XYZ file of N, CA, C and O in Angstrom:
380
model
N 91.097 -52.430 141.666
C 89.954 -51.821 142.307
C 88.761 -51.842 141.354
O 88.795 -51.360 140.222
N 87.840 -52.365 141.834
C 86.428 -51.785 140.987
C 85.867 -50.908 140.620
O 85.513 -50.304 141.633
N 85.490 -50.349 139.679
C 85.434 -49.163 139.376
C 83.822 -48.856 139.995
O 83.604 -47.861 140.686
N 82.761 -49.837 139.648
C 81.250 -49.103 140.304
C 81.221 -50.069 141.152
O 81.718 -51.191 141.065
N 80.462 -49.469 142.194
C 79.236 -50.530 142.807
C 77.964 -49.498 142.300
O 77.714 -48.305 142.129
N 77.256 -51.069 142.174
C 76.207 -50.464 142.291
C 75.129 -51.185 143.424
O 75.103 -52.407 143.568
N 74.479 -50.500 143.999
C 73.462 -50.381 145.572
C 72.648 -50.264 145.255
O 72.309 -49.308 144.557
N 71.980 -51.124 145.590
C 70.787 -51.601 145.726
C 69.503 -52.080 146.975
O 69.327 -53.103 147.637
N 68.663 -50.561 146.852
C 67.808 -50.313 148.446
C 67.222 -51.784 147.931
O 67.018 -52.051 146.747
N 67.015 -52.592 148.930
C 66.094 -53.857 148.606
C 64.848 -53.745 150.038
O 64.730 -52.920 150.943
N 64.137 -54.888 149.713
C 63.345 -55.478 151.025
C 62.241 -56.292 150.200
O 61.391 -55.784 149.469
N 62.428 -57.732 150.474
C 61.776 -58.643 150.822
C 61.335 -59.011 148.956
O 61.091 -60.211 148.828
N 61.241 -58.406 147.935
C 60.887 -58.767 146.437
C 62.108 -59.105 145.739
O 62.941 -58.553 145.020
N 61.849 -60.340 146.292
C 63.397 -61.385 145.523
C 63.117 -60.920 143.827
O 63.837 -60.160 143.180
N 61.713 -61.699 143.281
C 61.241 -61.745 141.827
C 61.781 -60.184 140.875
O 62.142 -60.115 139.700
N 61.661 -59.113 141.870
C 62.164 -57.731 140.976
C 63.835 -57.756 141.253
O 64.552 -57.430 140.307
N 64.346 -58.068 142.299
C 66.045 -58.211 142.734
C 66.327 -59.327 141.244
O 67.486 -59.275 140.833
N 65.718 -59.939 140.741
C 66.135 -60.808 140.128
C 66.071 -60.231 138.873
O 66.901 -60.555 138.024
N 65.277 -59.491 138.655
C 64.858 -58.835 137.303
C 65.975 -57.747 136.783
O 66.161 -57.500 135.591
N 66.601 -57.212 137.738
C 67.419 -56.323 137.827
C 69.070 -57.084 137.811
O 69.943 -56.477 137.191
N 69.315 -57.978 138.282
C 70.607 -58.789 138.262
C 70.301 -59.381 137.183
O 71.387 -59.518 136.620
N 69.550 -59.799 136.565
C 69.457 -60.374 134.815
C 69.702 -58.946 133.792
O 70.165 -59.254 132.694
N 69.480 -57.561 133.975
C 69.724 -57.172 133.018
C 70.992 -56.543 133.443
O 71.430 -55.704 132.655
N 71.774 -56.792 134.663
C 72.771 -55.561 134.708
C 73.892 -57.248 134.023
O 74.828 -56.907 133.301
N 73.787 -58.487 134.206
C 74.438 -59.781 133.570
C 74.286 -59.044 131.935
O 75.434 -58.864 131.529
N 73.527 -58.693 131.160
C 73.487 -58.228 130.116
C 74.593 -57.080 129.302
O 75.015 -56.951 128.153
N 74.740 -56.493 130.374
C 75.933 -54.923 130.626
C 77.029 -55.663 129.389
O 77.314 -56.831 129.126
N 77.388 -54.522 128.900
C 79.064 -55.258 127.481
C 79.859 -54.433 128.796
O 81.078 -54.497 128.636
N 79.432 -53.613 130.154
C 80.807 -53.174 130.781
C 80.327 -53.824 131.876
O 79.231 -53.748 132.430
N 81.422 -54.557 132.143
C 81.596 -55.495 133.322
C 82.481 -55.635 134.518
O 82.780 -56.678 135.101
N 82.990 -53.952 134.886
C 83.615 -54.022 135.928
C 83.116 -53.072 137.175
O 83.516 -51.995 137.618
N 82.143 -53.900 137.505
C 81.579 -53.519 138.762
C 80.651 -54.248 139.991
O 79.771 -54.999 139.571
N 80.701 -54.181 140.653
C 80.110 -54.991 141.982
C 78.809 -54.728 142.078
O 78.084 -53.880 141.558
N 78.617 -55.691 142.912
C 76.586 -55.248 143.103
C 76.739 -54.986 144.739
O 77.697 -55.442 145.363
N 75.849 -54.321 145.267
C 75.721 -54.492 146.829
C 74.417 -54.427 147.068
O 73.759 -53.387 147.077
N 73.980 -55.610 147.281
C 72.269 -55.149 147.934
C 72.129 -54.601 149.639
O 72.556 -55.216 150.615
N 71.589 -53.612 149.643
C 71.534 -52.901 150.735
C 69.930 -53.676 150.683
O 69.071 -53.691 149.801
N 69.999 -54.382 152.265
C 68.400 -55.082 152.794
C 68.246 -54.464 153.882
O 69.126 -54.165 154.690
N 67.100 -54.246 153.941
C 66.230 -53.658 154.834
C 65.566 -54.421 156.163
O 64.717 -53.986 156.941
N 66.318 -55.839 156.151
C 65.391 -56.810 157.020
C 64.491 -57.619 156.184
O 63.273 -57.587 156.356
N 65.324 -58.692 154.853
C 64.083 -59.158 154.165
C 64.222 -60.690 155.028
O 65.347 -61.055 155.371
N 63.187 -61.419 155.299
C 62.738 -62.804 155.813
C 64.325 -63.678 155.623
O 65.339 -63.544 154.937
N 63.974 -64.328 156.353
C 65.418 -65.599 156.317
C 64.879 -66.222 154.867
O 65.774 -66.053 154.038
N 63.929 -66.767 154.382
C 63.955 -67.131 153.131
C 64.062 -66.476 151.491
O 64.039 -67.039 150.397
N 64.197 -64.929 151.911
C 64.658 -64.469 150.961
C 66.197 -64.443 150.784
O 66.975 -64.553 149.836
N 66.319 -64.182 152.588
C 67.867 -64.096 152.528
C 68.378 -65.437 151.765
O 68.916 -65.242 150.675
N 68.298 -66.398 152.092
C 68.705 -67.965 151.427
C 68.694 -68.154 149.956
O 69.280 -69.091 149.415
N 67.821 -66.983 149.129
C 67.528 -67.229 147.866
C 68.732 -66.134 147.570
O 69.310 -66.361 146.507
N 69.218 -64.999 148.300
C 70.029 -64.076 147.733
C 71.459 -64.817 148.069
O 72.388 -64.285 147.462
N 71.786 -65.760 148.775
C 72.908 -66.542 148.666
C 73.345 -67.675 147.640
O 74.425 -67.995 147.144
N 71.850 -68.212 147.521
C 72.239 -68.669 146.120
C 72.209 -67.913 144.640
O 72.563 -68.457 143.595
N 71.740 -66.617 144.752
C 71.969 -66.224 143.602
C 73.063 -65.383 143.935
O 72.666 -64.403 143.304
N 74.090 -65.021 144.418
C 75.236 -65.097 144.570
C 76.610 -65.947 144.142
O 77.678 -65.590 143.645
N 76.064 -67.277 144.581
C 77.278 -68.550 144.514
C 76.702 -68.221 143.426
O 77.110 -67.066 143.546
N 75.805 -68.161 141.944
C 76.182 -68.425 140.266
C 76.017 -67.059 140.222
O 74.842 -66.714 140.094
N 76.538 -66.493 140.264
C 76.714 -64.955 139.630
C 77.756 -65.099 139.141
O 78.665 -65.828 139.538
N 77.726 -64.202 137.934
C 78.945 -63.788 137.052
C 79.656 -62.967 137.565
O 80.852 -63.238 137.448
N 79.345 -61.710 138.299
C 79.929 -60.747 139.046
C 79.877 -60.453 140.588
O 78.867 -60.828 141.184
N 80.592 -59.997 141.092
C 80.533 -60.070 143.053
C 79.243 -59.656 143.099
O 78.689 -58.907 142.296
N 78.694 -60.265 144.248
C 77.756 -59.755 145.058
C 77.769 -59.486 146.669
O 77.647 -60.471 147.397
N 77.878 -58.489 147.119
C 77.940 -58.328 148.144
C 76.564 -57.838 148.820
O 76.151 -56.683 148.716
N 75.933 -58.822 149.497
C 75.021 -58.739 150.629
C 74.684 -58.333 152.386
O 74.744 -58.994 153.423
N 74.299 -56.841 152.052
C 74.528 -56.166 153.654
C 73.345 -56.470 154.232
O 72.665 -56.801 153.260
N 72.579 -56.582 155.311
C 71.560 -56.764 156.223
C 71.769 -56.308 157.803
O 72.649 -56.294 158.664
N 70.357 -55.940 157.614
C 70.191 -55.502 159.508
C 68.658 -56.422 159.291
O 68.145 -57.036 158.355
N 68.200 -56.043 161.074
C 67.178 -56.880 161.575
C 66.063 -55.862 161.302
O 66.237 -54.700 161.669
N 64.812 -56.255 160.619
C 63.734 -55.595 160.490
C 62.936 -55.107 161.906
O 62.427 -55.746 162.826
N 63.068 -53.787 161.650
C 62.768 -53.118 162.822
C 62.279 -51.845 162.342
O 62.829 -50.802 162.695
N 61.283 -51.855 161.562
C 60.910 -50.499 160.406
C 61.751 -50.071 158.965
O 62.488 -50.700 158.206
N 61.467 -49.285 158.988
C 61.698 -48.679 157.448
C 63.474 -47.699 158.119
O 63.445 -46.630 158.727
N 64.507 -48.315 157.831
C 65.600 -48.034 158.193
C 66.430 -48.210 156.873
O 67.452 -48.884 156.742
N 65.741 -47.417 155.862
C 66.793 -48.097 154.732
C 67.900 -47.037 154.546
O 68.833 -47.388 153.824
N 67.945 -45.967 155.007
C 68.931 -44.857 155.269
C 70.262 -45.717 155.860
O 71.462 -45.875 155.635
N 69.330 -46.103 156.659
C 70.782 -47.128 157.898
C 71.425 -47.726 156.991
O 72.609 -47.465 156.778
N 70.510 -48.947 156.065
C 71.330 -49.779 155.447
C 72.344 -49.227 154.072
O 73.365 -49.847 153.774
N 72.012 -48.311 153.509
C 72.232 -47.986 152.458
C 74.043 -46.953 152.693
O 74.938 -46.673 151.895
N 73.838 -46.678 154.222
C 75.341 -46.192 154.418
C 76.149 -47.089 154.951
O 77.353 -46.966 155.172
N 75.526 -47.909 155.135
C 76.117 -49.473 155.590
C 76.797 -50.057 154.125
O 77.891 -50.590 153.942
N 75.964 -49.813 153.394
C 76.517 -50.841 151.803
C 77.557 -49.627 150.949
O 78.225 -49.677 149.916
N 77.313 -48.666 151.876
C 78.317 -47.725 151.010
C 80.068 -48.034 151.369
O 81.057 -47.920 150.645
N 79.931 -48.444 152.734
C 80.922 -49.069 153.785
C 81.160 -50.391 152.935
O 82.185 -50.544 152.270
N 80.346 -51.148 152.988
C 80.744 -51.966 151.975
C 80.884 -52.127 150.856
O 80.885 -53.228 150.306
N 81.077 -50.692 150.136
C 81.877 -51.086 148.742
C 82.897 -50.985 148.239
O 83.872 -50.328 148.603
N 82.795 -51.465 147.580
C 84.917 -51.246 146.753
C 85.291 -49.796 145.994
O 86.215 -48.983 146.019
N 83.828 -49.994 145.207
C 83.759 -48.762 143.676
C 84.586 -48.219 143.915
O 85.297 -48.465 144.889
N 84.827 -47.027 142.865
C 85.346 -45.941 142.821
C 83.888 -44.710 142.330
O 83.612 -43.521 142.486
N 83.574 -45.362 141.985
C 81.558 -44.406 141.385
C 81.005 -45.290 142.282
O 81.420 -46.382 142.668
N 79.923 -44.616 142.586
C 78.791 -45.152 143.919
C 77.185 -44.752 142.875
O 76.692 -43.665 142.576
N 76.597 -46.683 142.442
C 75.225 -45.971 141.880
C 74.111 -46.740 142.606
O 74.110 -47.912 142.983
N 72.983 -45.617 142.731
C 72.152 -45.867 143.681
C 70.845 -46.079 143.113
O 70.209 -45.074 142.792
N 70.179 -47.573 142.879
C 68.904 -48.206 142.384
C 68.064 -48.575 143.662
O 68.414 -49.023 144.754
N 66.738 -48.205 143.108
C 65.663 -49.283 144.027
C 65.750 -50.615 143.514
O 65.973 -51.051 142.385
N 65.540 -51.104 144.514
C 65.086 -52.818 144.473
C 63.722 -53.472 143.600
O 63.229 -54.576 143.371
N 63.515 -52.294 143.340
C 61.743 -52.420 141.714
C 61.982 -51.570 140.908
O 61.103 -50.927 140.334
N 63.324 -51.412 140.713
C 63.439 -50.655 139.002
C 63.388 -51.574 138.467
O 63.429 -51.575 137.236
């Protein structure tokens, strides 16, 4: 079992999602999952979060709904559903 996920509110700023998966690759503790909780980001972000998936060092699990407002409550108990953890940690998508 994995011990964290960590969740991640996202929408649509691939460039900071990226900034944040480069320093958690940095971590010396390495047993934990990522889950980006999306808010409805564009089909071309989505496409960029699949490939930075296939080269990840660690799981990534990617939840999505259809943009239809500011529903990130929705998604974020959605990615809780989808996690493994055993600790549940909760980042914005621009830390």
């Amino acid at each position: 079992m994995t011990k964290v996920s960590i969740i991640i509110g996202f929408y649509n700023k691939i460039g900071l999602l990226e900034k944040i998966l480069e320093a958690l690759r940095l971590q010396t503790m390495t047993d934990f999952e990522v889950v980006i909780a999306d808010d409805g980001s564009k089909k071309e972000v989505v496409d960029a979060i699949r490939q930075i998936q296939a080269a990840s060092p660690f799981p990534i699990t990617h939840v999505w709904h259809e943009d239809k407002g500011w529903r990130k409550n929705i998604i974020l108990n959605k990615a809780v559903t989808a996690s493994k953890g055993e600790y549940l940690i909760f980042i914005d998508g621009d830390c």
